[in-house]
Tab-separated table of C-alpha atoms in Angstrom:
chain	number	residue	atom	x	y	z
A	1	MET	CA	24.599	-9.059	-22.813
A	2	LYS	CA	27.300	-8.931	-20.160
A	3	SER	CA	31.061	-8.922	-20.374
A	4	ASN	CA	33.042	-12.141	-20.507
A	5	HIS	CA	33.099	-13.793	-17.083
A	6	ARG	CA	35.431	-16.783	-17.353
A	7	GLU	CA	36.679	-15.920	-13.847
A	8	SER	CA	33.187	-16.697	-12.538
A	9	HIS	CA	33.639	-20.386	-13.426
A	10	LYS	CA	36.621	-20.850	-11.101
A	11	PRO	CA	36.044	-23.470	-8.354
A	12	ASP	CA	36.546	-20.986	-5.525
A	13	VAL	CA	33.944	-18.646	-7.021
A	14	ILE	CA	31.422	-21.455	-7.456
A	15	GLU	CA	32.113	-22.682	-3.920
A	16	ALA	CA	31.559	-19.197	-2.454
A	17	LEU	CA	28.285	-19.011	-4.334
A	18	ALA	CA	27.205	-22.450	-3.079
A	19	GLN	CA	27.857	-21.299	0.490
A	20	ALA	CA	25.852	-18.092	-0.140
A	21	ARG	CA	28.937	-16.001	0.639
A	22	HIS	CA	29.604	-14.511	-2.787
A	23	GLN	CA	29.247	-10.729	-2.655
A	24	ASP	CA	28.290	-10.319	-6.311
A	25	PRO	CA	25.973	-13.183	-7.339
A	26	PHE	CA	24.827	-11.256	-10.418
A	27	SER	CA	28.350	-11.595	-11.842
A	28	VAL	CA	27.999	-15.395	-11.798
A	29	LEU	CA	24.309	-16.221	-12.089
A	30	GLY	CA	22.089	-15.366	-15.021
A	31	ARG	CA	23.222	-14.988	-18.622
A	32	HIS	CA	26.824	-14.004	-19.394
A	33	SER	CA	29.058	-13.891	-22.424
A	34	TRP	CA	31.278	-16.963	-22.683
A	35	GLY	CA	33.864	-17.097	-25.433
A	36	ASP	CA	31.970	-16.534	-28.660
A	37	GLY	CA	28.623	-17.363	-27.077
A	38	PHE	CA	26.714	-17.226	-23.824
A	39	VAL	CA	26.407	-19.304	-20.676
A	40	ILE	CA	23.504	-19.394	-18.206
A	41	ARG	CA	23.883	-20.354	-14.560
A	42	CYS	CA	21.323	-20.744	-11.810
A	43	PHE	CA	21.371	-21.747	-8.149
A	44	GLN	CA	18.493	-24.048	-7.222
A	45	PRO	CA	19.499	-25.917	-4.034
A	46	GLN	CA	16.373	-28.092	-3.894
A	47	ALA	CA	16.374	-29.022	-7.586
A	48	ARG	CA	16.968	-32.460	-9.029
A	49	LYS	CA	16.904	-31.219	-12.588
A	50	VAL	CA	16.722	-27.836	-14.353
A	51	GLN	CA	15.838	-27.157	-17.984
A	52	LEU	CA	15.950	-23.973	-20.014
A	53	ILE	CA	12.678	-23.232	-21.807
A	54	ASP	CA	11.438	-20.311	-23.882
A	55	ARG	CA	8.447	-18.043	-23.248
A	56	ASP	CA	6.167	-20.588	-24.942
A	57	ASP	CA	7.397	-23.381	-22.631
A	58	ARG	CA	9.373	-25.043	-25.402
A	59	TRP	CA	12.481	-26.960	-24.331
A	60	LEU	CA	15.822	-25.299	-25.132
A	61	ARG	CA	18.517	-27.052	-23.084
A	62	ASP	CA	19.056	-29.377	-20.134
A	63	MET	CA	21.299	-27.681	-17.600
A	64	GLU	CA	24.331	-29.445	-16.140
A	65	ARG	CA	24.821	-29.629	-12.386
A	66	ILE	CA	28.279	-28.167	-11.724
A	67	HIS	CA	28.101	-28.178	-7.927
A	68	PRO	CA	26.372	-30.694	-5.634
A	69	GLU	CA	24.626	-27.896	-3.721
A	70	GLY	CA	22.522	-27.146	-6.794
A	71	ILE	CA	24.393	-24.828	-9.138
A	72	PHE	CA	23.467	-25.550	-12.769
A	73	GLN	CA	24.975	-24.312	-16.015
A	74	SER	CA	24.345	-24.502	-19.734
A	75	GLN	CA	25.726	-22.838	-22.835
A	76	CYS	CA	22.911	-21.470	-24.956
A	77	ASP	CA	23.596	-18.706	-27.452
A	78	GLU	CA	19.952	-18.195	-28.436
A	79	CYS	CA	18.551	-18.272	-24.873
A	80	GLU	CA	18.179	-14.564	-24.228
A	81	ASP	CA	14.536	-14.589	-23.144
A	82	TYR	CA	14.631	-17.832	-21.183
A	83	ARG	CA	12.796	-19.352	-18.238
A	84	LEU	CA	13.706	-22.156	-15.845
A	85	LYS	CA	11.751	-25.404	-15.544
A	86	VAL	CA	12.753	-26.801	-12.167
A	87	GLU	CA	12.093	-30.403	-11.094
A	88	TYR	CA	12.443	-30.894	-7.338
A	89	HIS	CA	13.368	-33.950	-5.290
A	90	ASP	CA	9.729	-34.395	-4.210
A	91	ASN	CA	8.828	-34.741	-7.930
A	92	SER	CA	7.059	-31.376	-8.062
A	93	VAL	CA	7.793	-29.129	-11.048
A	94	ARG	CA	7.754	-25.334	-11.280
A	95	THR	CA	8.394	-22.967	-14.165
A	96	ILE	CA	9.976	-19.726	-12.984
A	97	ASP	CA	11.534	-16.577	-14.369
A	98	ASP	CA	15.166	-16.267	-13.322
A	99	CYS	CA	15.597	-13.187	-11.113
A	100	TYR	CA	19.253	-12.944	-12.250
A	101	ARG	CA	18.107	-12.325	-15.811
A	102	PHE	CA	16.840	-8.853	-14.920
A	103	SER	CA	18.891	-5.689	-14.690
A	104	SER	CA	18.398	-3.097	-11.964
A	105	SER	CA	15.212	-1.040	-12.116
A	106	LEU	CA	16.852	1.785	-10.149
A	107	SER	CA	18.163	4.521	-12.446
A	108	ASP	CA	21.588	6.151	-12.189
A	109	LEU	CA	19.852	9.257	-10.836
A	110	ASP	CA	18.034	7.168	-8.218
A	111	LEU	CA	21.322	5.655	-7.061
A	112	HIS	CA	23.066	9.029	-7.026
A	113	LEU	CA	20.378	10.738	-4.932
A	114	LEU	CA	20.008	7.769	-2.588
A	115	GLY	CA	23.780	7.606	-2.177
A	116	GLU	CA	24.136	11.230	-1.151
A	117	GLY	CA	20.968	11.168	0.975
A	118	THR	CA	19.059	13.823	-0.959
A	119	ASP	CA	16.221	11.749	-2.438
A	120	LEU	CA	13.032	13.277	-1.024
A	121	LYS	CA	10.949	10.250	-2.018
A	122	VAL	CA	13.215	7.491	-0.750
A	123	TYR	CA	10.150	5.459	0.289
A	124	GLN	CA	9.343	4.988	-3.409
A	125	LYS	CA	12.722	3.327	-4.004
A	126	LEU	CA	13.476	1.378	-0.812
A	127	GLY	CA	11.175	-1.321	0.492
A	128	ALA	CA	9.089	-3.724	-1.582
A	129	HIS	CA	7.334	-2.374	-4.673
A	130	PRO	CA	5.236	-4.482	-7.076
A	131	LEU	CA	6.084	-3.607	-10.671
A	132	GLU	CA	6.523	-5.045	-14.144
A	133	GLN	CA	9.934	-5.473	-15.725
A	134	GLN	CA	10.476	-6.661	-19.304
A	135	GLY	CA	6.821	-7.708	-19.410
A	136	VAL	CA	7.109	-9.839	-16.248
A	137	SER	CA	5.222	-9.026	-13.054
A	138	GLY	CA	7.042	-9.193	-9.747
A	139	THR	CA	8.349	-7.128	-6.854
A	140	ARG	CA	11.482	-5.025	-6.479
A	141	PHE	CA	13.090	-5.217	-3.052
A	142	ALA	CA	15.662	-2.635	-1.966
A	143	VAL	CA	17.323	-2.031	1.390
A	144	TRP	CA	20.237	0.039	2.711
A	145	ALA	CA	22.790	-2.152	4.519
A	146	PRO	CA	26.259	-0.608	3.958
A	147	ASN	CA	28.164	-2.951	6.292
A	148	ALA	CA	26.623	-6.227	5.140
A	149	LYS	CA	28.637	-8.871	3.316
A	150	ARG	CA	25.525	-10.381	1.785
A	151	VAL	CA	21.791	-9.619	1.848
A	152	SER	CA	19.008	-11.937	0.686
A	153	VAL	CA	15.244	-11.684	0.486
A	154	VAL	CA	13.550	-14.602	2.214
A	155	GLY	CA	9.866	-15.365	2.421
A	156	ASP	CA	7.030	-17.774	1.801
A	157	PHE	CA	7.874	-17.739	-1.908
A	158	ASN	CA	11.335	-19.335	-1.391
A	159	SER	CA	10.819	-21.382	1.795
A	160	TRP	CA	12.786	-18.698	3.706
A	161	ASP	CA	15.989	-19.939	2.054
A	162	GLY	CA	18.602	-17.179	1.851
A	163	ARG	CA	20.504	-18.916	-0.934
A	164	LEU	CA	17.796	-18.392	-3.541
A	165	HIS	CA	17.453	-14.618	-3.822
A	166	MET	CA	20.797	-13.045	-2.952
A	167	MET	CA	20.598	-9.345	-3.749
A	168	ARG	CA	22.640	-7.032	-5.974
A	169	LEU	CA	24.958	-4.601	-4.182
A	170	HIS	CA	25.298	-1.135	-5.651
A	171	PRO	CA	28.895	-0.274	-4.655
A	172	GLY	CA	29.516	3.085	-3.101
A	173	ASN	CA	26.144	3.663	-1.471
A	174	GLY	CA	25.391	0.458	0.435
A	175	LEU	CA	22.133	-0.297	-1.395
A	176	TRP	CA	21.056	-3.881	-2.050
A	177	GLU	CA	18.348	-4.537	-4.609
A	178	ILE	CA	16.682	-7.355	-6.558
A	179	PHE	CA	13.591	-7.879	-8.722
A	180	ILE	CA	11.858	-11.195	-7.956
A	181	PRO	CA	9.401	-12.305	-10.657
A	182	GLY	CA	6.105	-13.809	-9.583
A	183	VAL	CA	6.084	-12.236	-6.103
A	184	GLY	CA	3.139	-9.932	-5.545
A	185	PRO	CA	0.974	-8.267	-2.882
A	186	GLY	CA	0.343	-10.404	0.170
A	187	ALA	CA	3.710	-12.178	0.179
A	188	ARG	CA	5.455	-12.280	3.570
A	189	TYR	CA	9.173	-11.493	3.575
A	190	LYS	CA	12.223	-10.460	5.607
A	191	TYR	CA	15.906	-9.817	4.906
A	192	GLU	CA	18.701	-12.252	5.738
A	193	LEU	CA	22.107	-10.621	6.248
A	194	LEU	CA	25.715	-11.572	6.834
A	195	ASP	CA	27.462	-8.886	8.877
A	196	GLU	CA	30.825	-7.339	8.000
A	197	ASN	CA	32.579	-10.347	9.556
A	198	GLY	CA	30.467	-12.845	7.629
A	199	HIS	CA	28.302	-13.871	10.586
A	200	LEU	CA	24.644	-14.696	9.965
A	201	LEU	CA	22.324	-12.224	11.711
A	202	PRO	CA	18.732	-12.767	12.883
A	203	LEU	CA	16.189	-12.123	10.147
A	204	LYS	CA	15.249	-8.460	9.776
A	205	SER	CA	11.892	-6.894	8.937
A	206	ASP	CA	11.903	-4.232	6.244
A	207	PRO	CA	12.206	-0.686	7.694
A	208	PHE	CA	10.521	0.695	4.555
A	209	ALA	CA	7.743	-1.898	4.350
A	210	ASN	CA	4.238	-0.630	3.580
A	211	TYR	CA	2.560	-3.424	5.501
A	212	HIS	CA	3.435	-5.756	8.392
A	213	GLU	CA	1.996	-8.819	10.064
A	214	PRO	CA	0.008	-8.078	13.226
A	215	PRO	CA	1.560	-9.280	16.501
A	216	PRO	CA	2.757	-11.846	17.401
A	217	GLY	CA	3.927	-12.168	13.770
A	218	ASN	CA	6.578	-9.706	12.637
A	219	ALA	CA	7.201	-10.356	8.944
A	220	SER	CA	6.889	-7.574	6.386
A	221	ILE	CA	4.267	-7.986	3.677
A	222	VAL	CA	4.380	-6.873	0.046
A	223	TYR	CA	1.636	-4.317	-0.468
A	224	GLY	CA	0.582	-2.328	-3.500
A	225	SER	CA	-1.823	0.442	-2.535
A	226	GLN	CA	-4.395	1.445	-5.133
A	227	TYR	CA	-5.780	4.270	-2.984
A	228	ARG	CA	-6.291	7.649	-4.644
A	229	TRP	CA	-6.656	10.683	-2.424
A	230	GLN	CA	-9.872	12.641	-2.977
A	231	ASP	CA	-9.269	15.593	-0.687
A	232	GLY	CA	-8.268	18.091	-3.377
A	233	ASN	CA	-11.193	20.428	-2.707
A	234	TRP	CA	-10.544	20.487	1.030
A	235	MET	CA	-6.810	21.049	0.559
A	236	SER	CA	-7.466	23.942	-1.808
A	237	THR	CA	-9.572	25.765	0.786
A	238	ARG	CA	-7.651	24.811	3.921
A	239	ASN	CA	-5.728	28.068	4.172
A	240	GLN	CA	-8.956	30.037	3.883
A	241	THR	CA	-10.694	28.194	6.728
A	242	LEU	CA	-7.806	28.060	9.219
A	243	GLU	CA	-8.863	30.691	11.748
A	244	LEU	CA	-6.088	31.242	14.272
A	245	ASP	CA	-8.119	33.776	16.241
A	246	LYS	CA	-10.765	31.170	17.195
A	247	PRO	CA	-10.595	28.918	20.299
A	248	ILE	CA	-9.019	25.483	19.820
A	249	SER	CA	-9.779	22.421	21.938
A	250	ILE	CA	-7.880	19.272	20.870
A	251	TYR	CA	-8.973	15.686	21.537
A	252	GLU	CA	-5.952	13.355	21.432
A	253	VAL	CA	-6.794	9.751	20.622
A	254	HIS	CA	-5.185	6.404	19.878
A	255	LEU	CA	-7.358	4.792	17.221
A	256	GLY	CA	-6.400	1.248	18.147
A	257	SER	CA	-7.819	1.498	21.653
A	258	TRP	CA	-10.499	4.214	21.475
A	259	ARG	CA	-13.235	1.789	20.520
A	260	LYS	CA	-12.535	-1.859	19.733
A	261	ASP	CA	-13.478	-3.723	16.556
A	262	LEU	CA	-14.115	-0.660	14.408
A	263	ASP	CA	-12.498	-0.174	11.039
A	264	TYR	CA	-11.297	3.251	9.886
A	265	ARG	CA	-14.520	4.124	8.048
A	266	GLN	CA	-16.655	3.285	11.070
A	267	MET	CA	-14.219	5.145	13.324
A	268	ALA	CA	-14.420	8.258	11.149
A	269	GLN	CA	-18.159	8.499	11.654
A	270	GLU	CA	-18.374	7.631	15.348
A	271	LEU	CA	-15.266	9.520	16.466
A	272	VAL	CA	-16.171	12.737	14.681
A	273	ASP	CA	-19.700	12.687	16.106
A	274	TYR	CA	-18.370	11.983	19.597
A	275	VAL	CA	-15.749	14.727	19.480
A	276	ARG	CA	-18.232	17.282	18.157
A	277	ASP	CA	-20.754	16.384	20.858
A	278	MET	CA	-18.046	16.783	23.520
A	279	GLY	CA	-17.234	20.297	22.303
A	280	PHE	CA	-13.782	19.689	20.821
A	281	THR	CA	-12.718	21.511	17.680
A	282	HIS	CA	-9.808	19.301	16.552
A	283	ILE	CA	-8.621	15.690	16.702
A	284	GLU	CA	-4.965	14.776	17.207
A	285	PHE	CA	-3.994	11.172	16.455
A	286	LEU	CA	-1.336	9.286	18.326
A	287	PRO	CA	1.008	7.523	15.808
A	288	VAL	CA	-0.881	5.352	13.334
A	289	THR	CA	2.199	3.747	11.747
A	290	GLU	CA	2.892	0.084	12.488
A	291	HIS	CA	4.075	-0.734	16.010
A	292	PRO	CA	4.618	-4.095	17.710
A	293	PHE	CA	2.699	-3.503	20.971
A	294	SER	CA	-0.763	-1.958	20.944
A	295	GLY	CA	-0.424	-0.967	24.602
A	296	SER	CA	2.297	1.501	23.635
A	297	TRP	CA	-0.281	3.681	21.817
A	298	GLY	CA	2.120	3.945	18.890
A	299	TYR	CA	5.142	5.256	20.773
A	300	GLN	CA	7.226	2.248	19.644
A	301	PRO	CA	7.178	2.651	15.861
A	302	LEU	CA	8.282	-0.360	13.836
A	303	GLY	CA	7.229	0.561	10.299
A	304	MET	CA	7.200	4.290	9.663
A	305	PHE	CA	5.799	3.759	6.157
A	306	ALA	CA	3.163	1.163	7.116
């Protein structure tokens, strides 16, 4: 599945991983060739015991703790489609899919275009995107952080612990990416980074997030929109109805403060009626993307894609 990684078993490599300072966790964790067989490693800092099980929850192997911080290992030649059964110190038990079992869902073309800055739909690649990989539902997280030594996804789903979901670096373009099984819409998350000198930075919201917490919260939220635009007829006739020789009177408005406690559908009805009655011909919206202070009327954008 992967090339032989005997170097990844060296004490200094394991120690760097335990300290969450290893720059390539995918070269150590997950399933790797080992001699004539395969070895599986995982990093579960809060675990008392970890077992390998198959897709039908049948026991395969008990994993050996090889570092006191919670790095486990087991040789298992037949364990290609494995899961982890994790027993924690509080006696709770969870069965999880190992995020380090999954390869990148970004194609070579994606990485090439993102690297040279010519991808015209970068918002479809960066950020958090719910998807299914190898029959498992989860979310792909991707962020551009070219000077970081390490980037992790932290959130409600991992107790905001940056050791659990350290991301994959794509060398040459500064992109960090990981698919986390079991994480779906509604999950709060941020990024934890070590800077170029290895110093831990404050947690960062996702600049490509599609949804954010309202103030005073500032976490990003996984969001999978199911909306389908239905303005095809209007778009097809727009050029025919745009009359540049007619008078234009524009009403500029900030939706968040025009009339309180109205949702967008209610606003559409009341605002259009009001503007028509006042004799305006057009409406111009102040920024509707996510911003941290409603009093700014959108002039302090935080999430340009939210």
